[in-house]
Amino acid sequence: MKQVTVAPANAQQGMPSIFARYILSDARTGQPLAMMNAAELTSRRTACTSALAADYLARKDAKNLLIVGSGKVAQHLAQAYASIRDLETINIWARNSEKMTTMVNELQALGLNARPVHDLEAAVRAADIVSCATLSRTPVIFGEWINAGTHLDMIGSHKPDTREADDAALLKSTVFVDSRMGALHETGELAIPIAAGTFKEDAVQADITELIRGEHPGRRTAEEITFFKSAGLAVEDLAAALLVYEKMN
């Protein structure tokens, strides 16, 4: 069981935007086994899910990663992506320059070639992978910036009236999701264009389970633009919690 409180205004006070706890219980007896920091658990499993999807959807020769955002999920994305691709550069863009600098320094301390960027459009145009993890209510990524062969990973939008990418970015892409049930209706990334009639539900090519099972080949060409929308799945939390629990026992 996961309890989550999202308070976007916390960022203005230097506090995390999300506080959460996860209780892992025995499915047969109901006995509680562990209580975990679900904010940390969720941020790590979210980054890992994005990297898992990108392993099927990003070009094999992808070298340049752009991370948009400087929150908890964004901080884990660099390590997750570095585990699936041989990255030469990891560019970081965030509205809060102080948090951006701190994040870059922390990633550099881990041996990753991270650097801050201040021109978001130029950074998107140069990126092989764009991973966006913000609480923005309106698009920060625009289709006209995106070159052929780019992989787009949209994480932050978790309400039906918020989005990080515009219609043009969506419509020029081959679209994948972690789950149709969540992504199509709970996130503005897809819910807004569906409501407007500019995007059809059946345009989604596959979910992450279908990718893993080989029911869809993933990226088909080097020029294809791929788009992965992550809404979050309870089974991801369970898998992460079980891994933590097993490592601790």
mmCIF file of C-alpha atoms in Angstrom:
data_model
loop_
_atom_site.group_PDB
_atom_site.id
_atom_site.type_symbol
_atom_site.label_atom_id
_atom_site.label_comp_id
_atom_site.label_asym_id
_atom_site.label_seq_id
_atom_site.Cartn_x
_atom_site.Cartn_y
_atom_site.Cartn_z
ATOM 1 C CA MET A 1 0.000 0.000 0.000
ATOM 2 C CA LYS A 2 1.370 3.382 -1.021
ATOM 3 C CA GLN A 3 0.227 6.722 0.363
ATOM 4 C CA VAL A 4 1.366 9.795 -1.552
ATOM 5 C CA THR A 5 1.018 13.532 -0.970
ATOM 6 C CA VAL A 6 1.998 15.886 -3.794
ATOM 7 C CA ALA A 7 2.584 19.528 -2.878
ATOM 8 C CA PRO A 8 4.201 21.397 -5.814
ATOM 9 C CA ALA A 9 4.567 24.630 -3.791
ATOM 10 C CA ASN A 10 7.041 22.876 -1.490
ATOM 11 C CA ALA A 11 9.786 23.533 -4.034
ATOM 12 C CA GLN A 12 9.601 27.233 -3.190
ATOM 13 C CA GLN A 13 10.531 26.356 0.399
ATOM 14 C CA GLY A 14 13.364 24.031 -0.528
ATOM 15 C CA MET A 15 11.305 20.962 0.377
ATOM 16 C CA PRO A 16 10.494 17.862 -1.699
ATOM 17 C CA SER A 17 7.275 18.131 -3.718
ATOM 18 C CA ILE A 18 6.304 14.566 -2.794
ATOM 19 C CA PHE A 19 6.108 12.789 0.551
ATOM 20 C CA ALA A 20 5.104 9.142 0.535
ATOM 21 C CA ARG A 21 5.336 5.853 2.401
ATOM 22 C CA TYR A 22 5.082 2.264 1.205
ATOM 23 C CA ILE A 23 3.953 -0.664 3.363
ATOM 24 C CA LEU A 24 4.899 -4.099 2.097
ATOM 25 C CA SER A 25 2.728 -6.870 3.530
ATOM 26 C CA ASP A 26 2.529 -10.652 3.278
ATOM 27 C CA ALA A 27 -0.194 -11.352 0.682
ATOM 28 C CA ARG A 28 -1.293 -14.528 2.483
ATOM 29 C CA THR A 29 -1.481 -13.317 6.083
ATOM 30 C CA GLY A 30 -1.628 -9.540 5.788
ATOM 31 C CA GLN A 31 1.325 -9.218 8.163
ATOM 32 C CA PRO A 32 3.296 -5.981 7.542
ATOM 33 C CA LEU A 33 6.840 -6.816 6.480
ATOM 34 C CA ALA A 34 8.407 -3.404 5.943
ATOM 35 C CA MET A 35 7.736 0.326 5.715
ATOM 36 C CA MET A 36 9.751 2.224 3.120
ATOM 37 C CA ASN A 37 10.272 5.762 1.896
ATOM 38 C CA ALA A 38 7.934 5.538 -1.085
ATOM 39 C CA ALA A 39 9.104 8.830 -2.569
ATOM 40 C CA GLU A 40 12.604 7.386 -2.931
ATOM 41 C CA LEU A 41 11.244 4.028 -4.052
ATOM 42 C CA THR A 42 8.990 5.646 -6.660
ATOM 43 C CA SER A 43 11.627 8.003 -8.038
ATOM 44 C CA ARG A 44 14.079 5.152 -8.531
ATOM 45 C CA ARG A 45 11.593 2.716 -10.110
ATOM 46 C CA THR A 46 10.258 5.489 -12.366
ATOM 47 C CA ALA A 47 13.740 6.210 -13.698
ATOM 48 C CA CYS A 48 14.381 2.496 -14.174
ATOM 49 C CA THR A 49 11.093 2.048 -16.063
ATOM 50 C CA SER A 50 12.036 4.875 -18.413
ATOM 51 C CA ALA A 51 15.428 3.323 -19.063
ATOM 52 C CA LEU A 52 13.838 -0.099 -19.602
ATOM 53 C CA ALA A 53 11.479 1.353 -22.221
ATOM 54 C CA ALA A 54 14.315 3.300 -23.831
ATOM 55 C CA ASP A 55 16.328 0.123 -24.224
ATOM 56 C CA TYR A 56 13.664 -0.920 -26.761
ATOM 57 C CA LEU A 57 12.900 2.529 -28.175
ATOM 58 C CA ALA A 58 16.070 4.642 -28.237
ATOM 59 C CA ARG A 59 18.678 4.204 -30.967
ATOM 60 C CA LYS A 60 21.449 1.800 -30.013
ATOM 61 C CA ASP A 61 24.010 4.494 -30.850
ATOM 62 C CA ALA A 62 22.342 7.178 -28.700
ATOM 63 C CA LYS A 63 25.106 9.229 -27.051
ATOM 64 C CA ASN A 64 23.522 12.492 -25.943
ATOM 65 C CA LEU A 65 20.965 12.485 -23.113
ATOM 66 C CA LEU A 66 19.023 15.588 -22.120
ATOM 67 C CA ILE A 67 17.279 15.559 -18.741
ATOM 68 C CA VAL A 68 14.662 18.264 -18.218
ATOM 69 C CA GLY A 69 14.025 18.841 -14.522
ATOM 70 C CA SER A 70 16.020 18.682 -11.292
ATOM 71 C CA GLY A 71 13.764 16.795 -8.886
ATOM 72 C CA LYS A 72 14.198 13.347 -7.381
ATOM 73 C CA VAL A 73 13.214 11.405 -10.491
ATOM 74 C CA ALA A 74 15.474 13.544 -12.682
ATOM 75 C CA GLN A 75 18.427 12.838 -10.387
ATOM 76 C CA HIS A 76 18.069 9.082 -10.906
ATOM 77 C CA LEU A 77 17.517 9.247 -14.674
ATOM 78 C CA ALA A 78 21.157 9.830 -15.522
ATOM 79 C CA GLN A 79 22.319 6.673 -13.740
ATOM 80 C CA ALA A 80 19.440 4.616 -15.175
ATOM 81 C CA TYR A 81 20.116 5.691 -18.750
ATOM 82 C CA ALA A 82 23.868 5.266 -18.332
ATOM 83 C CA SER A 83 23.185 1.605 -17.556
ATOM 84 C CA ILE A 84 21.636 0.973 -20.997
ATOM 85 C CA ARG A 85 23.588 3.281 -23.334
ATOM 86 C CA ASP A 86 27.194 4.411 -23.664
ATOM 87 C CA LEU A 87 26.498 8.089 -23.075
ATOM 88 C CA GLU A 88 29.034 10.747 -24.005
ATOM 89 C CA THR A 89 27.121 13.730 -22.624
ATOM 90 C CA ILE A 90 24.330 14.205 -20.094
ATOM 91 C CA ASN A 91 22.853 17.684 -20.384
ATOM 92 C CA ILE A 92 20.677 19.058 -17.584
ATOM 93 C CA TRP A 93 18.129 21.851 -17.974
ATOM 94 C CA ALA A 94 15.941 23.153 -15.160
ATOM 95 C CA ARG A 95 14.116 26.363 -14.340
ATOM 96 C CA ASN A 96 15.814 26.510 -10.936
ATOM 97 C CA SER A 97 19.463 27.221 -11.769
ATOM 98 C CA GLU A 98 20.650 26.509 -8.223
ATOM 99 C CA LYS A 99 19.083 23.040 -8.173
ATOM 100 C CA MET A 100 20.385 22.420 -11.687
ATOM 101 C CA THR A 101 23.943 23.233 -10.610
ATOM 102 C CA THR A 102 23.655 21.032 -7.535
ATOM 103 C CA MET A 103 22.371 18.124 -9.600
ATOM 104 C CA VAL A 104 25.174 18.496 -12.153
ATOM 105 C CA ASN A 105 27.793 18.514 -9.388
ATOM 106 C CA GLU A 106 26.296 15.380 -7.803
ATOM 107 C CA LEU A 107 26.274 13.524 -11.120
ATOM 108 C CA GLN A 108 29.845 14.582 -11.872
ATOM 109 C CA ALA A 109 30.863 13.233 -8.458
ATOM 110 C CA LEU A 110 29.458 9.879 -9.602
ATOM 111 C CA GLY A 111 31.728 9.973 -12.644
ATOM 112 C CA LEU A 112 29.034 10.967 -15.145
ATOM 113 C CA ASN A 113 29.737 13.595 -17.816
ATOM 114 C CA ALA A 114 26.923 15.926 -16.758
ATOM 115 C CA ARG A 115 26.759 19.601 -17.611
ATOM 116 C CA PRO A 116 24.174 22.378 -17.315
ATOM 117 C CA VAL A 117 22.519 23.862 -20.399
ATOM 118 C CA HIS A 118 20.625 27.131 -20.564
ATOM 119 C CA ASP A 119 19.136 27.026 -24.066
ATOM 120 C CA LEU A 120 16.447 24.329 -23.909
ATOM 121 C CA GLU A 121 15.579 24.454 -27.615
ATOM 122 C CA ALA A 122 19.193 23.989 -28.681
ATOM 123 C CA ALA A 123 19.624 21.167 -26.171
ATOM 124 C CA VAL A 124 16.534 19.332 -27.474
ATOM 125 C CA ARG A 125 17.702 19.705 -31.072
ATOM 126 C CA ALA A 126 21.084 18.179 -30.149
ATOM 127 C CA ALA A 127 19.748 15.312 -28.022
ATOM 128 C CA ASP A 128 19.356 11.660 -28.944
ATOM 129 C CA ILE A 129 17.181 11.087 -25.861
ATOM 130 C CA VAL A 130 15.036 13.699 -24.112
ATOM 131 C CA SER A 131 13.795 12.649 -20.684
ATOM 132 C CA CYS A 132 11.400 15.121 -19.111
ATOM 133 C CA ALA A 133 10.506 14.938 -15.406
ATOM 134 C CA THR A 134 8.904 18.191 -14.329
ATOM 135 C CA LEU A 135 5.710 19.394 -12.681
ATOM 136 C CA SER A 136 5.024 21.806 -15.539
ATOM 137 C CA ARG A 137 1.355 22.354 -16.332
ATOM 138 C CA THR A 138 2.038 23.417 -19.927
ATOM 139 C CA PRO A 139 4.399 22.068 -22.624
ATOM 140 C CA VAL A 140 8.119 22.669 -22.328
ATOM 141 C CA ILE A 141 9.008 20.363 -25.254
ATOM 142 C CA PHE A 142 7.817 21.347 -28.743
ATOM 143 C CA GLY A 143 7.588 19.220 -31.855
ATOM 144 C CA GLU A 144 9.371 21.721 -34.080
ATOM 145 C CA TRP A 145 12.535 21.238 -31.977
ATOM 146 C CA ILE A 146 12.692 17.451 -32.344
ATOM 147 C CA ASN A 147 14.925 15.871 -34.948
ATOM 148 C CA ALA A 148 14.540 12.487 -36.611
ATOM 149 C CA GLY A 149 15.804 9.594 -34.531
ATOM 150 C CA THR A 150 15.081 11.176 -31.147
ATOM 151 C CA HIS A 151 13.546 9.240 -28.275
ATOM 152 C CA LEU A 152 11.170 11.243 -26.046
ATOM 153 C CA ASP A 153 10.509 10.101 -22.486
ATOM 154 C CA MET A 154 7.686 12.018 -20.788
ATOM 155 C CA ILE A 155 7.398 11.372 -17.055
ATOM 156 C CA GLY A 156 6.189 14.420 -15.145
ATOM 157 C CA SER A 157 2.575 14.894 -16.225
ATOM 158 C CA HIS A 158 0.410 12.879 -13.830
ATOM 159 C CA LYS A 159 -2.912 14.752 -14.083
ATOM 160 C CA PRO A 160 -5.313 14.987 -17.049
ATOM 161 C CA ASP A 161 -4.856 18.768 -17.323
ATOM 162 C CA THR A 162 -1.038 18.909 -17.340
ATOM 163 C CA ARG A 163 1.477 18.047 -20.034
ATOM 164 C CA GLU A 164 5.172 18.447 -20.884
ATOM 165 C CA ALA A 165 5.062 18.006 -24.689
ATOM 166 C CA ASP A 166 2.819 19.693 -27.247
ATOM 167 C CA ASP A 167 0.601 18.073 -29.880
ATOM 168 C CA ALA A 168 3.237 18.448 -32.584
ATOM 169 C CA ALA A 169 5.739 16.375 -30.601
ATOM 170 C CA LEU A 170 3.151 13.661 -30.034
ATOM 171 C CA LEU A 171 1.845 13.544 -33.601
ATOM 172 C CA LYS A 172 5.266 13.214 -35.238
ATOM 173 C CA SER A 173 6.151 10.295 -32.948
ATOM 174 C CA THR A 174 5.482 6.582 -32.643
ATOM 175 C CA VAL A 175 3.781 6.431 -29.248
ATOM 176 C CA PHE A 176 4.271 3.874 -26.466
ATOM 177 C CA VAL A 177 3.041 3.831 -22.856
ATOM 178 C CA ASP A 178 3.673 1.970 -19.619
ATOM 179 C CA SER A 179 -0.065 1.192 -19.421
ATOM 180 C CA ARG A 180 -2.934 2.253 -21.627
ATOM 181 C CA MET A 181 -5.331 2.504 -18.701
ATOM 182 C CA GLY A 182 -3.182 5.029 -16.885
ATOM 183 C CA ALA A 183 -1.494 6.977 -19.662
ATOM 184 C CA LEU A 184 -4.531 7.473 -21.903
ATOM 185 C CA HIS A 185 -6.834 8.875 -19.254
ATOM 186 C CA GLU A 186 -4.812 10.045 -16.254
ATOM 187 C CA THR A 187 -2.185 12.173 -18.009
ATOM 188 C CA GLY A 188 -2.733 15.302 -20.041
ATOM 189 C CA GLU A 189 0.048 14.213 -22.373
ATOM 190 C CA LEU A 190 -2.503 11.969 -24.076
ATOM 191 C CA ALA A 191 -5.851 12.868 -22.488
ATOM 192 C CA ILE A 192 -5.807 16.458 -23.782
ATOM 193 C CA PRO A 193 -5.175 15.613 -27.479
ATOM 194 C CA ILE A 194 -7.615 12.676 -27.241
ATOM 195 C CA ALA A 195 -10.341 14.998 -25.931
ATOM 196 C CA ALA A 196 -9.546 17.479 -28.708
ATOM 197 C CA GLY A 197 -9.789 14.746 -31.348
ATOM 198 C CA THR A 198 -6.204 15.197 -32.538
ATOM 199 C CA PHE A 199 -4.987 11.831 -31.230
ATOM 200 C CA LYS A 200 -6.713 8.444 -31.237
ATOM 201 C CA GLU A 201 -6.331 5.885 -28.463
ATOM 202 C CA ASP A 202 -5.558 3.135 -30.947
ATOM 203 C CA ALA A 203 -2.557 5.128 -32.190
ATOM 204 C CA VAL A 204 -0.622 3.852 -29.169
ATOM 205 C CA GLN A 205 1.595 1.113 -30.583
ATOM 206 C CA ALA A 206 2.324 -0.926 -27.455
ATOM 207 C CA ASP A 207 2.688 -0.851 -23.699
ATOM 208 C CA ILE A 208 5.858 -1.762 -21.853
ATOM 209 C CA THR A 209 4.691 -5.337 -21.212
ATOM 210 C CA GLU A 210 4.188 -5.897 -24.936
ATOM 211 C CA LEU A 211 7.655 -4.502 -25.619
ATOM 212 C CA ILE A 212 9.280 -6.810 -23.073
ATOM 213 C CA ARG A 213 7.405 -9.846 -24.383
ATOM 214 C CA GLY A 214 8.475 -9.076 -27.931
ATOM 215 C CA GLU A 215 4.904 -8.537 -29.111
ATOM 216 C CA HIS A 216 6.093 -5.253 -30.656
ATOM 217 C CA PRO A 217 9.630 -4.789 -32.039
ATOM 218 C CA GLY A 218 10.038 -1.292 -30.587
ATOM 219 C CA ARG A 219 12.063 1.127 -32.675
ATOM 220 C CA ARG A 220 11.970 0.104 -36.330
ATOM 221 C CA THR A 221 14.257 2.647 -38.017
ATOM 222 C CA ALA A 222 17.067 5.034 -37.123
ATOM 223 C CA GLU A 223 14.971 8.003 -38.287
ATOM 224 C CA GLU A 224 11.850 7.144 -36.288
ATOM 225 C CA ILE A 225 10.886 9.464 -33.416
ATOM 226 C CA THR A 226 9.695 7.418 -30.456
ATOM 227 C CA PHE A 227 7.591 8.715 -27.573
ATOM 228 C CA PHE A 228 7.170 6.918 -24.221
ATOM 229 C CA LYS A 229 4.590 8.166 -21.730
ATOM 230 C CA SER A 230 5.024 6.944 -18.176
ATOM 231 C CA ALA A 231 2.022 7.173 -15.860
ATOM 232 C CA GLY A 232 3.244 4.769 -13.199
ATOM 233 C CA LEU A 233 2.175 1.224 -12.350
ATOM 234 C CA ALA A 234 1.570 -0.356 -8.963
ATOM 235 C CA VAL A 235 3.457 -3.467 -10.056
ATOM 236 C CA GLU A 236 6.575 -1.320 -10.521
ATOM 237 C CA ASP A 237 6.369 -0.245 -6.871
ATOM 238 C CA LEU A 238 5.850 -3.845 -5.778
ATOM 239 C CA ALA A 239 8.814 -5.092 -7.807
ATOM 240 C CA ALA A 240 11.042 -2.352 -6.372
ATOM 241 C CA ALA A 241 9.817 -2.944 -2.803
ATOM 242 C CA LEU A 242 10.419 -6.682 -3.094
ATOM 243 C CA LEU A 243 13.937 -6.045 -4.372
ATOM 244 C CA VAL A 244 14.680 -3.745 -1.413
ATOM 245 C CA TYR A 245 13.150 -6.191 1.061
ATOM 246 C CA GLU A 246 15.097 -9.149 -0.324
ATOM 247 C CA LYS A 247 18.361 -7.181 -0.278
ATOM 248 C CA MET A 248 17.804 -6.260 3.377
ATOM 249 C CA ASN A 249 16.985 -9.787 4.531
#
